[in-house]
Amino acid sequence: GQQLNQSPQSMFIQEGEDVSMNCTSSSIFNTWLWYKQEPGEGPVLLIALYKAGELTSNGRLTAQFGITRKDSFLNISASIPSDVGIYFCAGSGYGSSNTGKLIFGQGTTLQVKP
Amino acid sequence: DAGVIQSPRHEVTEMGQEVTLRCKPISGHNSLFWYRQTMMRGLELLIYFNNNVPIDDSGMPEDRFSAKMPNASFSTLKIQPSEPRDSAVYFCASSLASYKEQFFGPGTRLTVL
């Protein structure tokens, strides 16, 4: 079945630093989503990508849908303490068996030191 | 606007008891998803509905799990009988269509003793 590899697993950075995380898939996806989850809450959608090559920003966050359709990255610029949380990528592939079915990465735990 | 609503937020029960988790999707959304999250396995899709019809239940662990969606504004996930290994956070999510972005509820933390 489809698998998503998300890296890194965790990051511990200084406030103000930029952050980059990525996901790769074993097969082609037609949708990439990035979520953030804070303790005790559900994942919150950050950015949605629907076209290969698409680059989308949301404030200090920027995400791209890879040209090969098998990868995506998320960048956070000038990190602040409230960026702390777990970031998940999620993808949905082609084919009736996959339509609407999101596959989630394992998550990247981000800690920011003030 | 109200997001996805789940109840209860926390549930503690004893092994063998029936557990019912409830979800109200965002109004106007046609797809509803049930997920389970654990440290070991991460986020797993259990089942999803399009227009109240179950489309894919291949993620439902076993016959002890069942889900219903009697109308567009309500869904339940039932575990009967519950076991300690069912302890997890259960999320409900909804979307305008199955291929669109999903919005998650706050989750129900289930503990089976």
JSON list of N, CA, C and O in Angstrom, two decimals, chain A residues 3 13 15 20 22 25 35 37 45 56 59 61-62 70 75 82 91 101-102 104 110-111 114:
[
{"chain": "A", "resi": 3, "resn": "GLN", "atom": "N", "xyz": [2.71, 4.52, 1.18]},
{"chain": "A", "resi": 3, "resn": "GLN", "atom": "CA", "xyz": [3.37, 4.93, 2.41]},
{"chain": "A", "resi": 3, "resn": "GLN", "atom": "C", "xyz": [3.93, 6.32, 2.25]},
{"chain": "A", "resi": 3, "resn": "GLN", "atom": "O", "xyz": [4.33, 6.74, 1.16]},
{"chain": "A", "resi": 13, "resn": "ILE", "atom": "N", "xyz": [14.93, 23.61, 17.91]},
{"chain": "A", "resi": 13, "resn": "ILE", "atom": "CA", "xyz": [15.63, 24.75, 17.31]},
{"chain": "A", "resi": 13, "resn": "ILE", "atom": "C", "xyz": [15.53, 25.98, 18.20]},
{"chain": "A", "resi": 13, "resn": "ILE", "atom": "O", "xyz": [14.73, 26.02, 19.16]},
{"chain": "A", "resi": 15, "resn": "GLU", "atom": "N", "xyz": [14.60, 29.93, 18.76]},
{"chain": "A", "resi": 15, "resn": "GLU", "atom": "CA", "xyz": [13.64, 30.91, 18.25]},
{"chain": "A", "resi": 15, "resn": "GLU", "atom": "C", "xyz": [14.32, 31.79, 17.20]},
{"chain": "A", "resi": 15, "resn": "GLU", "atom": "O", "xyz": [15.45, 32.22, 17.38]},
{"chain": "A", "resi": 20, "resn": "SER", "atom": "N", "xyz": [12.65, 23.40, 8.12]},
{"chain": "A", "resi": 20, "resn": "SER", "atom": "CA", "xyz": [12.23, 22.74, 6.90]},
{"chain": "A", "resi": 20, "resn": "SER", "atom": "C", "xyz": [11.95, 21.27, 7.18]},
{"chain": "A", "resi": 20, "resn": "SER", "atom": "O", "xyz": [12.73, 20.60, 7.86]},
{"chain": "A", "resi": 22, "resn": "ASN", "atom": "N", "xyz": [9.98, 17.58, 5.26]},
{"chain": "A", "resi": 22, "resn": "ASN", "atom": "CA", "xyz": [9.48, 17.11, 3.98]},
{"chain": "A", "resi": 22, "resn": "ASN", "atom": "C", "xyz": [8.85, 15.73, 4.08]},
{"chain": "A", "resi": 22, "resn": "ASN", "atom": "O", "xyz": [9.05, 15.01, 5.07]},
{"chain": "A", "resi": 25, "resn": "SER", "atom": "N", "xyz": [6.62, 10.09, -0.97]},
{"chain": "A", "resi": 25, "resn": "SER", "atom": "CA", "xyz": [5.66, 9.01, -1.14]},
{"chain": "A", "resi": 25, "resn": "SER", "atom": "C", "xyz": [6.23, 7.95, -2.05]},
{"chain": "A", "resi": 25, "resn": "SER", "atom": "O", "xyz": [7.05, 8.22, -2.91]},
{"chain": "A", "resi": 35, "resn": "TYR", "atom": "N", "xyz": [-0.72, 19.67, 8.17]},
{"chain": "A", "resi": 35, "resn": "TYR", "atom": "CA", "xyz": [-1.48, 19.93, 9.37]},
{"chain": "A", "resi": 35, "resn": "TYR", "atom": "C", "xyz": [-0.51, 20.17, 10.54]},
{"chain": "A", "resi": 35, "resn": "TYR", "atom": "O", "xyz": [0.60, 19.67, 10.55]},
{"chain": "A", "resi": 37, "resn": "GLN", "atom": "N", "xyz": [-0.64, 19.82, 14.86]},
{"chain": "A", "resi": 37, "resn": "GLN", "atom": "CA", "xyz": [-1.40, 19.34, 16.00]},
{"chain": "A", "resi": 37, "resn": "GLN", "atom": "C", "xyz": [-0.73, 19.77, 17.29]},
{"chain": "A", "resi": 37, "resn": "GLN", "atom": "O", "xyz": [0.47, 19.56, 17.48]},
{"chain": "A", "resi": 45, "resn": "LEU", "atom": "N", "xyz": [-5.59, 22.24, 9.77]},
{"chain": "A", "resi": 45, "resn": "LEU", "atom": "CA", "xyz": [-5.06, 22.39, 8.42]},
{"chain": "A", "resi": 45, "resn": "LEU", "atom": "C", "xyz": [-4.28, 23.69, 8.29]},
{"chain": "A", "resi": 45, "resn": "LEU", "atom": "O", "xyz": [-4.76, 24.76, 8.66]},
{"chain": "A", "resi": 56, "resn": "THR", "atom": "N", "xyz": [2.74, 27.48, -2.13]},
{"chain": "A", "resi": 56, "resn": "THR", "atom": "CA", "xyz": [1.71, 28.24, -1.42]},
{"chain": "A", "resi": 56, "resn": "THR", "atom": "C", "xyz": [2.23, 28.71, -0.08]},
{"chain": "A", "resi": 56, "resn": "THR", "atom": "O", "xyz": [2.90, 27.95, 0.62]},
{"chain": "A", "resi": 59, "resn": "GLY", "atom": "N", "xyz": [1.26, 33.04, 5.77]},
{"chain": "A", "resi": 59, "resn": "GLY", "atom": "CA", "xyz": [2.07, 33.74, 6.77]},
{"chain": "A", "resi": 59, "resn": "GLY", "atom": "C", "xyz": [3.53, 33.34, 6.66]},
{"chain": "A", "resi": 59, "resn": "GLY", "atom": "O", "xyz": [4.13, 33.42, 5.57]},
{"chain": "A", "resi": 61, "resn": "LEU", "atom": "N", "xyz": [4.60, 30.39, 6.84]},
{"chain": "A", "resi": 61, "resn": "LEU", "atom": "CA", "xyz": [4.67, 29.02, 6.34]},
{"chain": "A", "resi": 61, "resn": "LEU", "atom": "C", "xyz": [4.63, 29.01, 4.81]},
{"chain": "A", "resi": 61, "resn": "LEU", "atom": "O", "xyz": [3.86, 29.75, 4.19]},
{"chain": "A", "resi": 62, "resn": "THR", "atom": "N", "xyz": [5.45, 28.16, 4.23]},
{"chain": "A", "resi": 62, "resn": "THR", "atom": "CA", "xyz": [5.46, 27.96, 2.78]},
{"chain": "A", "resi": 62, "resn": "THR", "atom": "C", "xyz": [5.54, 26.47, 2.51]},
{"chain": "A", "resi": 62, "resn": "THR", "atom": "O", "xyz": [6.34, 25.76, 3.13]},
{"chain": "A", "resi": 70, "resn": "LYS", "atom": "N", "xyz": [5.51, 13.12, -5.94]},
{"chain": "A", "resi": 70, "resn": "LYS", "atom": "CA", "xyz": [5.82, 12.13, -4.91]},
{"chain": "A", "resi": 70, "resn": "LYS", "atom": "C", "xyz": [6.40, 12.78, -3.66]},
{"chain": "A", "resi": 70, "resn": "LYS", "atom": "O", "xyz": [6.84, 12.07, -2.75]},
{"chain": "A", "resi": 75, "resn": "ASN", "atom": "N", "xyz": [8.15, 24.75, 4.89]},
{"chain": "A", "resi": 75, "resn": "ASN", "atom": "CA", "xyz": [9.14, 25.62, 5.53]},
{"chain": "A", "resi": 75, "resn": "ASN", "atom": "C", "xyz": [8.44, 26.58, 6.48]},
{"chain": "A", "resi": 75, "resn": "ASN", "atom": "O", "xyz": [7.36, 27.09, 6.17]},
{"chain": "A", "resi": 82, "resn": "SER", "atom": "N", "xyz": [5.32, 29.69, 19.72]},
{"chain": "A", "resi": 82, "resn": "SER", "atom": "CA", "xyz": [3.99, 29.11, 19.46]},
{"chain": "A", "resi": 82, "resn": "SER", "atom": "C", "xyz": [3.97, 28.19, 18.23]},
{"chain": "A", "resi": 82, "resn": "SER", "atom": "O", "xyz": [2.94, 27.57, 17.93]},
{"chain": "A", "resi": 91, "resn": "GLY", "atom": "N", "xyz": [-1.36, 12.93, 2.23]},
{"chain": "A", "resi": 91, "resn": "GLY", "atom": "CA", "xyz": [-1.54, 12.92, 0.78]},
{"chain": "A", "resi": 91, "resn": "GLY", "atom": "C", "xyz": [-2.66, 12.00, 0.37]},
{"chain": "A", "resi": 91, "resn": "GLY", "atom": "O", "xyz": [-3.03, 11.07, 1.09]},
{"chain": "A", "resi": 101, "resn": "LYS", "atom": "N", "xyz": [-9.04, 9.24, 0.38]},
{"chain": "A", "resi": 101, "resn": "LYS", "atom": "CA", "xyz": [-8.42, 8.57, 1.50]},
{"chain": "A", "resi": 101, "resn": "LYS", "atom": "C", "xyz": [-7.05, 9.19, 1.74]},
{"chain": "A", "resi": 101, "resn": "LYS", "atom": "O", "xyz": [-6.14, 9.04, 0.93]},
{"chain": "A", "resi": 102, "resn": "LEU", "atom": "N", "xyz": [-6.93, 9.92, 2.84]},
{"chain": "A", "resi": 102, "resn": "LEU", "atom": "CA", "xyz": [-5.67, 10.55, 3.15]},
{"chain": "A", "resi": 102, "resn": "LEU", "atom": "C", "xyz": [-4.71, 9.56, 3.81]},
{"chain": "A", "resi": 102, "resn": "LEU", "atom": "O", "xyz": [-5.11, 8.80, 4.70]},
{"chain": "A", "resi": 104, "resn": "PHE", "atom": "N", "xyz": [-1.34, 9.63, 6.09]},
{"chain": "A", "resi": 104, "resn": "PHE", "atom": "CA", "xyz": [-0.61, 10.58, 6.92]},
{"chain": "A", "resi": 104, "resn": "PHE", "atom": "C", "xyz": [0.84, 10.14, 7.13]},
{"chain": "A", "resi": 104, "resn": "PHE", "atom": "O", "xyz": [1.13, 8.95, 7.27]},
{"chain": "A", "resi": 110, "resn": "LEU", "atom": "N", "xyz": [8.17, 19.53, 16.59]},
{"chain": "A", "resi": 110, "resn": "LEU", "atom": "CA", "xyz": [8.99, 20.74, 16.60]},
{"chain": "A", "resi": 110, "resn": "LEU", "atom": "C", "xyz": [8.98, 21.36, 17.99]},
{"chain": "A", "resi": 110, "resn": "LEU", "atom": "O", "xyz": [7.93, 21.60, 18.56]},
{"chain": "A", "resi": 111, "resn": "GLN", "atom": "N", "xyz": [10.17, 21.60, 18.50]},
{"chain": "A", "resi": 111, "resn": "GLN", "atom": "CA", "xyz": [10.31, 22.32, 19.76]},
{"chain": "A", "resi": 111, "resn": "GLN", "atom": "C", "xyz": [11.15, 23.56, 19.49]},
{"chain": "A", "resi": 111, "resn": "GLN", "atom": "O", "xyz": [12.16, 23.49, 18.79]},
{"chain": "A", "resi": 114, "resn": "PRO", "atom": "N", "xyz": [13.12, 29.47, 23.38]},
{"chain": "A", "resi": 114, "resn": "PRO", "atom": "CA", "xyz": [13.06, 30.93, 23.35]},
{"chain": "A", "resi": 114, "resn": "PRO", "atom": "C", "xyz": [14.46, 31.57, 23.48]},
{"chain": "A", "resi": 114, "resn": "PRO", "atom": "O", "xyz": [15.34, 30.98, 24.06]}
]
